[in-house]
Coordinates of C-alpha atoms in Angstrom, one line a residue:
M1 CA -11.2 180.0 -50.4
K2 CA -11.8 180.8 -53.9
R3 CA -15.5 181.8 -53.1
Y4 CA -14.3 184.0 -50.2
F5 CA -12.1 186.2 -52.5
Q6 CA -14.7 186.5 -55.2
N7 CA -17.3 187.7 -52.5
S8 CA -14.8 190.1 -51.1
R9 CA -14.2 191.6 -54.4
N10 CA -17.8 192.1 -55.3
G11 CA -18.4 193.6 -51.9
S12 CA -15.6 196.2 -52.4
F13 CA -17.0 197.1 -55.7
G14 CA -20.5 197.7 -54.1
F15 CA -19.0 199.9 -51.5
V16 CA -17.3 202.1 -54.2
L17 CA -20.6 202.5 -56.1
L18 CA -22.4 203.5 -52.8
F19 CA -19.5 206.1 -52.1
F20 CA -19.9 207.8 -55.4
A21 CA -23.6 207.7 -55.3
G22 CA -23.5 209.4 -51.9
V23 CA -21.2 212.2 -53.4
F24 CA -23.4 212.7 -56.4
F25 CA -26.6 213.0 -54.3
S26 CA -24.9 215.2 -51.8
M27 CA -23.9 217.7 -54.6
F28 CA -27.6 218.0 -56.0
S29 CA -29.4 217.8 -52.6
C30 CA -31.0 220.7 -50.9
T31 CA -28.6 220.4 -48.1
K32 CA -27.0 223.9 -47.3
V33 CA -23.2 223.7 -47.7
E34 CA -21.2 225.7 -45.1
D35 CA -19.2 228.2 -47.5
E36 CA -17.5 229.7 -44.6
L37 CA -16.1 226.5 -43.2
G38 CA -12.7 227.4 -41.7
T39 CA -13.2 231.1 -41.3
D40 CA -13.1 230.7 -37.6
F41 CA -9.4 230.4 -38.0
I42 CA -9.1 233.9 -39.6
P43 CA -8.6 236.6 -36.8
V44 CA -11.4 239.1 -36.8
Q45 CA -9.0 242.0 -37.5
D46 CA -7.9 240.3 -40.7
M47 CA -11.3 240.0 -42.3
M48 CA -11.5 242.1 -45.5
K49 CA -13.8 243.0 -48.4
L50 CA -12.9 244.5 -51.7
R51 CA -15.2 247.2 -53.2
M52 CA -15.4 249.8 -56.0
D53 CA -17.0 253.2 -55.9
T54 CA -17.0 256.6 -57.6
M55 CA -16.8 259.8 -56.0
K56 CA -18.8 261.9 -58.4
K57 CA -19.2 265.0 -56.2
V58 CA -15.9 266.6 -56.8
Y59 CA -15.8 270.4 -57.1
S60 CA -13.6 272.3 -59.4
Y61 CA -12.9 276.0 -60.2
T62 CA -10.8 278.1 -62.7
R63 CA -7.9 279.7 -61.2
S64 CA -5.2 282.1 -62.6
V65 CA -1.5 281.1 -62.6
D66 CA 0.8 283.5 -60.8
S67 CA 3.7 283.2 -63.1
I68 CA 6.1 280.5 -64.5
V69 CA 9.9 280.5 -65.0
T70 CA 10.9 281.3 -68.6
D71 CA 14.7 281.7 -68.6
E72 CA 15.3 277.9 -68.7
W73 CA 13.5 277.3 -72.0
G74 CA 16.6 277.9 -74.3
Y75 CA 14.2 279.9 -76.5
T76 CA 11.8 282.9 -76.2
Y77 CA 8.5 284.0 -77.5
M78 CA 7.2 287.2 -79.1
G79 CA 3.9 288.2 -80.5
S80 CA 0.2 288.6 -79.7
M81 CA -2.7 286.4 -80.5
V82 CA -6.4 286.2 -79.8
Q83 CA -8.3 282.8 -79.3
S84 CA -11.9 282.4 -78.9
M85 CA -11.4 280.0 -75.8
F86 CA -8.8 282.1 -73.9
G87 CA -8.7 285.6 -75.2
Q88 CA -5.6 287.6 -75.8
T89 CA -2.0 286.3 -75.1
N90 CA 0.9 288.5 -75.3
C91 CA 4.6 287.6 -75.4
D92 CA 7.6 289.9 -75.1
F93 CA 11.2 289.1 -74.3
I94 CA 14.5 290.3 -73.0
G95 CA 17.7 289.2 -74.7
Q96 CA 21.2 290.0 -73.5
V97 CA 24.1 289.6 -76.1
V98 CA 27.7 288.5 -75.7
F99 CA 30.6 289.0 -78.1
A100 CA 30.6 285.8 -80.3
G101 CA 34.3 285.7 -80.5
G102 CA 34.8 284.9 -77.0
F103 CA 35.9 287.3 -74.1
S104 CA 39.6 287.5 -74.6
S105 CA 40.0 290.4 -77.0
S106 CA 42.1 293.5 -76.2
D107 CA 41.5 297.0 -77.5
S108 CA 42.6 296.0 -80.9
L109 CA 39.3 294.2 -81.7
W110 CA 38.1 296.9 -84.0
G111 CA 41.3 298.1 -85.4
D112 CA 42.5 301.6 -85.7
Q113 CA 39.8 304.4 -86.0
P114 CA 37.0 302.2 -86.6
A115 CA 33.6 303.5 -88.0
I116 CA 30.3 301.7 -88.1
D117 CA 28.8 301.1 -91.6
S118 CA 25.5 299.5 -90.5
A119 CA 24.1 297.0 -88.0
F120 CA 21.3 294.6 -87.9
I121 CA 19.3 292.4 -85.4
S122 CA 18.6 288.9 -86.9
L123 CA 16.2 286.6 -85.0
A124 CA 15.8 283.0 -86.1
I125 CA 12.2 281.9 -86.0
S126 CA 11.7 278.1 -85.2
G127 CA 7.9 278.0 -85.0
Y128 CA 4.8 280.0 -84.6
W129 CA 1.1 279.8 -83.7
G130 CA -1.5 282.0 -85.5
D131 CA -2.5 283.1 -89.0
T132 CA 0.1 283.0 -91.7
L133 CA -1.6 285.9 -93.5
E134 CA -1.1 288.2 -90.5
N135 CA 2.0 290.1 -89.2
V136 CA 3.1 291.1 -85.9
V137 CA 4.8 294.4 -85.1
V138 CA 7.7 294.4 -82.6
D139 CA 9.3 297.4 -81.1
V140 CA 12.9 296.9 -80.1
Y141 CA 14.3 298.9 -76.9
R142 CA 17.7 299.2 -75.6
M143 CA 17.9 298.3 -71.9
N144 CA 19.3 301.3 -69.7
K145 CA 20.6 299.3 -66.8
P146 CA 21.6 295.7 -65.9
L147 CA 19.2 292.9 -64.9
P148 CA 18.7 292.6 -61.1
Y149 CA 19.6 288.9 -60.8
L150 CA 22.6 286.7 -61.8
K151 CA 22.2 284.0 -64.2
D152 CA 21.9 281.3 -61.5
S153 CA 18.7 283.1 -60.3
S154 CA 15.3 282.5 -62.2
Y155 CA 13.3 285.1 -64.2
Y156 CA 9.5 284.7 -64.3
S157 CA 6.9 285.4 -66.9
N158 CA 5.6 288.4 -64.8
F159 CA 8.9 290.3 -64.7
D160 CA 8.2 294.1 -65.1
A161 CA 10.6 295.2 -67.8
E162 CA 9.5 298.9 -68.0
P163 CA 12.0 300.2 -65.4
Y164 CA 14.9 298.7 -67.3
I165 CA 14.3 300.0 -70.7
D166 CA 14.6 303.5 -72.6
P167 CA 11.3 305.1 -73.3
T168 CA 11.8 305.3 -77.1
P169 CA 12.3 302.1 -79.3
I170 CA 15.4 302.0 -81.5
A171 CA 13.8 300.1 -84.3
T172 CA 10.6 298.4 -85.3
M173 CA 10.4 294.9 -87.0
N174 CA 7.4 293.5 -88.9
V175 CA 7.3 289.7 -88.7
T176 CA 4.8 288.2 -91.1
G177 CA 3.3 284.7 -91.4
N178 CA 5.3 281.5 -91.6
T179 CA 8.8 282.9 -91.8
E180 CA 12.0 281.5 -90.7
S181 CA 13.8 284.8 -89.7
A182 CA 13.2 288.4 -88.7
Y183 CA 15.5 291.2 -89.5
V184 CA 15.6 294.9 -88.5
K185 CA 18.3 297.6 -88.9
I186 CA 19.4 299.4 -85.7
P187 CA 20.9 303.0 -85.8
N188 CA 24.6 303.4 -86.1
E189 CA 24.8 305.4 -83.0
V190 CA 23.5 302.4 -81.0
A191 CA 26.1 300.1 -82.5
E192 CA 28.8 302.6 -81.9
R193 CA 28.6 301.9 -78.3
Y194 CA 30.2 298.5 -78.9
L195 CA 33.4 300.4 -80.2
D196 CA 34.4 301.1 -76.6
T197 CA 36.7 298.3 -75.4
T198 CA 38.0 299.9 -72.3
D199 CA 37.8 298.6 -68.7
M200 CA 38.2 294.9 -70.0
I201 CA 34.7 294.7 -71.1
Y202 CA 35.7 292.3 -73.9
V203 CA 37.6 290.2 -71.4
Y204 CA 34.8 289.5 -68.9
D205 CA 31.2 288.9 -69.9
T206 CA 29.8 290.3 -66.6
L207 CA 31.6 293.7 -67.3
F208 CA 30.2 293.6 -70.9
H209 CA 26.7 293.2 -69.5
K210 CA 27.1 296.1 -67.1
R211 CA 27.9 298.4 -70.0
H212 CA 25.5 296.5 -72.6
P213 CA 22.5 295.2 -70.6
G214 CA 20.6 293.8 -73.6
Y215 CA 17.4 294.4 -75.6
F216 CA 13.7 294.3 -74.9
F217 CA 11.4 293.0 -77.7
K218 CA 7.8 294.1 -77.1
A219 CA 5.1 293.0 -79.5
R220 CA 2.2 295.4 -80.2
K221 CA -1.1 293.8 -79.0
T222 CA -3.6 292.6 -81.5
M223 CA -7.4 292.8 -81.1
Q224 CA -8.1 289.6 -83.2
G225 CA -6.0 286.8 -84.9
G226 CA -2.3 287.5 -84.7
N227 CA 0.9 285.3 -84.3
I228 CA 3.2 284.3 -81.5
Y229 CA 6.7 283.3 -82.7
S230 CA 9.2 281.0 -81.1
V231 CA 12.8 282.6 -81.3
D232 CA 15.7 280.2 -81.6
L233 CA 18.3 282.0 -79.5
T234 CA 21.3 279.8 -80.7
N235 CA 20.9 281.3 -84.2
S236 CA 19.9 284.8 -83.4
N237 CA 22.5 287.5 -83.6
I238 CA 23.4 291.1 -84.0
F239 CA 25.8 291.9 -86.9
V240 CA 27.8 295.2 -86.8
Y241 CA 29.6 296.0 -89.9
Y242 CA 32.4 298.4 -89.8
H243 CA 35.7 299.7 -91.5
N244 CA 38.9 300.9 -90.0
K245 CA 42.1 302.6 -91.0
N246 CA 44.6 299.9 -90.2
V247 CA 48.0 300.4 -91.7
P248 CA 49.1 299.2 -94.3
V249 CA 45.7 297.6 -95.2
A250 CA 42.4 299.0 -93.8
D251 CA 39.9 296.3 -92.9
T252 CA 36.1 296.1 -93.8
S253 CA 34.5 293.5 -91.7
Y254 CA 31.8 292.8 -89.2
V255 CA 31.7 291.7 -85.5
M256 CA 28.8 289.4 -84.3
F257 CA 27.0 289.5 -80.9
A258 CA 25.1 286.3 -79.9
F259 CA 21.7 286.2 -78.0
D260 CA 22.4 282.4 -77.2
N261 CA 21.8 281.8 -73.5
G262 CA 23.1 278.4 -73.3
D263 CA 25.2 276.9 -70.4
E264 CA 28.5 278.1 -71.9
S265 CA 27.3 281.6 -72.0
Y266 CA 26.5 284.2 -69.3
N267 CA 23.6 285.5 -71.4
E268 CA 20.0 285.8 -69.9
A269 CA 17.0 285.7 -72.2
F270 CA 13.5 285.1 -70.9
T271 CA 9.8 285.7 -71.9
M272 CA 7.3 288.0 -70.3
I273 CA 3.7 286.8 -70.7
S274 CA 0.3 288.5 -70.2
H275 CA -3.2 287.4 -70.8
D276 CA -6.4 289.4 -71.3
F277 CA -9.4 287.0 -71.0
T278 CA -12.0 289.8 -71.8
Y279 CA -11.3 289.0 -75.5
A280 CA -12.5 285.3 -75.1
S281 CA -15.7 284.4 -76.9
A282 CA -19.0 284.6 -74.9
L283 CA -20.1 281.6 -76.6
N284 CA -17.3 279.1 -76.1
G285 CA -14.6 280.8 -74.1
V286 CA -13.8 281.3 -70.5
N287 CA -15.8 283.7 -68.4
P288 CA -13.5 286.1 -66.8
K289 CA -15.9 286.7 -63.9
E290 CA -15.4 282.9 -63.1
I291 CA -11.7 283.1 -62.8
D292 CA -10.5 282.9 -59.2
N293 CA -14.1 282.9 -58.0
T294 CA -14.5 279.9 -55.6
S295 CA -17.9 280.9 -54.2
E296 CA -19.5 277.9 -55.9
P297 CA -18.1 275.0 -58.1
Q298 CA -18.2 275.5 -61.8
K299 CA -19.8 273.3 -64.7
L300 CA -16.7 274.2 -66.8
T301 CA -13.1 274.8 -65.9
Y302 CA -10.1 275.7 -67.9
I303 CA -6.4 274.8 -68.1
Q304 CA -4.0 277.0 -70.2
S305 CA -0.2 276.9 -70.6
L306 CA 2.2 279.9 -70.7
G307 CA 1.1 280.8 -67.1
G308 CA -2.5 281.2 -67.9
L309 CA -5.2 279.2 -66.2
M310 CA -5.4 276.0 -64.1
T311 CA -8.3 274.0 -62.5
E312 CA -8.5 273.8 -58.8
V313 CA -9.9 270.4 -57.7
E314 CA -11.6 270.0 -54.3
V315 CA -12.3 266.6 -52.6
L316 CA -15.3 266.9 -50.3
Q317 CA -15.1 265.6 -46.7
E318 CA -18.8 264.4 -47.1
E319 CA -17.7 262.0 -49.8
I320 CA -14.9 260.6 -47.6
D321 CA -17.4 260.2 -44.8
R322 CA -20.0 258.5 -47.0
I323 CA -17.6 255.8 -48.0
K324 CA -16.3 255.3 -44.4
K325 CA -19.9 255.1 -43.1
Q326 CA -20.7 252.4 -45.6
A327 CA -17.9 250.3 -44.4
E328 CA -18.9 250.9 -40.7
A329 CA -22.5 249.9 -41.5
E330 CA -21.2 246.5 -42.7
G331 CA -19.0 246.0 -39.6
Y332 CA -15.6 247.2 -40.9
S333 CA -13.4 249.5 -38.9
R334 CA -11.3 251.1 -41.6
V335 CA -10.9 251.7 -45.3
S336 CA -7.6 251.1 -47.4
I337 CA -7.3 252.6 -50.9
N338 CA -6.0 250.3 -53.4
N339 CA -6.4 252.6 -56.4
A340 CA -7.9 256.2 -56.8
T341 CA -7.9 257.6 -60.5
L342 CA -9.0 261.3 -61.2
I343 CA -10.9 261.3 -64.5
A344 CA -11.3 264.7 -66.3
T345 CA -13.4 264.7 -69.5
I346 CA -12.8 267.2 -72.2
N347 CA -15.6 269.6 -73.2
N348 CA -16.7 269.8 -76.6
P349 CA -13.9 267.5 -77.9
I350 CA -14.0 268.4 -81.6
P351 CA -10.7 267.6 -83.4
E352 CA -9.6 271.2 -83.3
R353 CA -9.9 271.3 -79.5
L354 CA -8.2 267.9 -79.1
D355 CA -5.4 269.1 -81.2
W356 CA -4.9 272.3 -78.9
S357 CA -5.3 270.3 -75.6
P358 CA -2.2 269.7 -73.5
S359 CA -0.3 266.4 -74.1
R360 CA -0.1 265.9 -70.3
L361 CA -1.6 267.2 -67.1
G362 CA 0.0 267.3 -63.7
I363 CA -1.3 267.8 -60.1
F364 CA 0.2 270.0 -57.5
Y365 CA -0.8 271.0 -54.0
N366 CA 0.2 274.4 -55.1
Y367 CA 1.2 275.0 -58.7
N368 CA 2.7 278.6 -58.0
D369 CA 4.9 277.2 -55.4
F370 CA 5.5 274.1 -57.4
T371 CA 4.5 271.7 -54.5
L372 CA 3.8 268.3 -55.9
I373 CA 1.3 265.7 -54.6
P374 CA 2.9 262.5 -53.6
D375 CA 1.7 260.6 -56.6
Y376 CA 3.1 263.0 -59.2
Y377 CA 6.9 262.8 -59.9
P378 CA 7.5 264.5 -63.3
Y379 CA 11.3 264.3 -63.4
D380 CA 13.3 261.2 -64.2
V381 CA 11.3 258.1 -64.5
D382 CA 12.4 254.7 -63.2
D383 CA 11.0 251.6 -61.6
T384 CA 10.2 253.5 -58.3
T385 CA 8.4 256.4 -60.0
P386 CA 4.6 256.5 -59.3
M387 CA 2.5 255.6 -62.4
F388 CA 0.7 258.9 -62.5
G389 CA -0.4 258.9 -66.0
G390 CA -2.0 262.2 -66.9
Y391 CA -1.7 261.9 -70.7
I392 CA -4.5 262.8 -73.1
N393 CA -6.6 259.8 -74.3
R394 CA -8.1 261.0 -77.6
A395 CA -10.2 257.9 -77.9
K396 CA -12.0 258.4 -74.6
M397 CA -11.6 262.2 -74.8
R398 CA -10.3 262.6 -71.2
Y399 CA -7.3 262.6 -68.9
S400 CA -6.8 260.0 -66.2
M401 CA -4.5 260.4 -63.3
N402 CA -3.4 258.0 -60.5
I403 CA -3.8 259.9 -57.2
T404 CA -4.0 256.8 -54.8
T405 CA -1.5 258.1 -52.2
W406 CA -3.1 261.5 -51.8
I407 CA -6.6 260.0 -51.5
Q408 CA -5.4 257.4 -49.0
Q409 CA -3.8 260.1 -46.9
L410 CA -7.2 262.0 -46.9
F411 CA -9.0 258.9 -45.6
T412 CA -6.3 258.3 -42.9
G413 CA -6.1 261.9 -41.9
A414 CA -2.4 262.0 -42.8
T415 CA -3.1 265.2 -44.8
E416 CA -5.7 267.9 -44.8
E417 CA -5.0 269.2 -48.3
K418 CA -8.3 268.6 -50.0
K419 CA -7.7 271.1 -52.7
V420 CA -5.1 270.6 -55.5
D421 CA -4.1 272.4 -58.7
L422 CA -4.7 270.5 -61.9
T423 CA -2.7 272.0 -64.8
V424 CA -0.4 271.4 -67.6
G425 CA 2.3 268.8 -66.8
Y426 CA 5.8 269.9 -65.9
G427 CA 7.9 270.4 -69.1
F428 CA 4.6 271.2 -71.0
E429 CA 4.0 274.7 -69.6
S430 CA 6.0 276.4 -72.4
I431 CA 4.0 274.7 -75.2
M432 CA 0.9 276.7 -76.3
A433 CA -2.1 274.7 -75.3
G434 CA -5.3 274.8 -73.4
V435 CA -8.4 272.8 -72.6
A436 CA -11.9 273.2 -71.1
L437 CA -12.9 270.3 -68.6
E438 CA -16.4 269.0 -67.5
G439 CA -17.2 270.1 -63.9
V440 CA -20.0 269.2 -61.4
G441 CA -23.5 269.4 -62.9
S442 CA -22.4 268.2 -66.3
E443 CA -23.3 264.7 -67.8
T444 CA -19.6 263.6 -67.4
P445 CA -18.4 265.5 -64.4
L446 CA -14.9 265.5 -62.9
Q447 CA -14.9 262.2 -60.8
I448 CA -12.6 259.9 -58.8
A449 CA -13.0 256.2 -59.3
I450 CA -11.7 254.3 -56.4
T451 CA -11.1 250.7 -55.4
Y452 CA -10.7 250.1 -51.6
T453 CA -10.5 247.3 -49.1
M454 CA -12.7 247.3 -46.0
V455 CA -10.9 245.9 -42.9
K456 CA -12.5 244.7 -39.8

């Protein structure tokens, strides 16, 4: 019995050695291993393959912006400036005023037999772009009739102010370099209009604006250099100094009228903007002949804030068909886009140009109508907001934007919108900035990097 158990134990040990030897030799033998063992259990329609590709044939064109809303900024611009990349930019503004003491005063506001001593317009300057050694000349006009829209309507940068102003300016101010304020004296006869308190105009602001529609600040155009100033409306006012014949003590005082167009005020204030691209440099600026010319794709395209320029991007159907045919050639029936990223490289990214480039770009089906693509949601950000991106990457000298949903819709036929507007992002349109982007034919053209799944 003892020998039997001893032989059985030795036999088991030998079997184990033979088993591991067999596994060892099978691992290093030339026998082909069936890697797809078990794939028969996967339905054909569920078989997939992941792939990456780049759509480098993406066309782009420089387009002009129709206009932008400017009465929601809370500030205005005035001035004229010439840049080598974009040429001449001109900013004028309309500003209404209201009685700063509140609309509840009676006819006793000014006292008995008031007389104007002097009156001044004081504009607070919160920032500027341009040359501190140069000055800007601004003519001030009195408006001769009320604005056509109520405050709950929008005013745009292309508003035609000429029909609403007197032909002759009432004053001219010189604004020089890096200043914090701009003053100008206005004629006493202009200020005397405020002495009339009849018809309850100092009770209701709407009645006040009908009689006193506001002022138009028009900058004289510069041919080179120049400045554009940002006007802080909350600290900009008209001061009217006067005296009266009150009994027993006459007053010498002043009344202040505010330009502030905040929510608590019925004032309107907005900027009108014009561009003249013929002043751009022929060496490193936009070519005016290429603006709105879509006859052929452009090697360089431009984006400019303040209602200037945008880049129209076109995805070609032949690129979509190319990727679909590749999938079909491998036996797959459809393509599902996992990720699509638009990559726009900055042309000549020297530090000065990077500093001037917009902080963020956005994409619209139609920028003038403010129609967004599904991937771009520029308002309140939360966990459900698409991760669009669009911020400048100074290290890589480019912009990257997630456009997965739009590209997927092009592949499925859910949309036929193959052209979109690439421009400054929402909220950045009022910040002076601009950039030139590489287009088709350059070493780093506009392109779309995609990751997609091919499905049987």
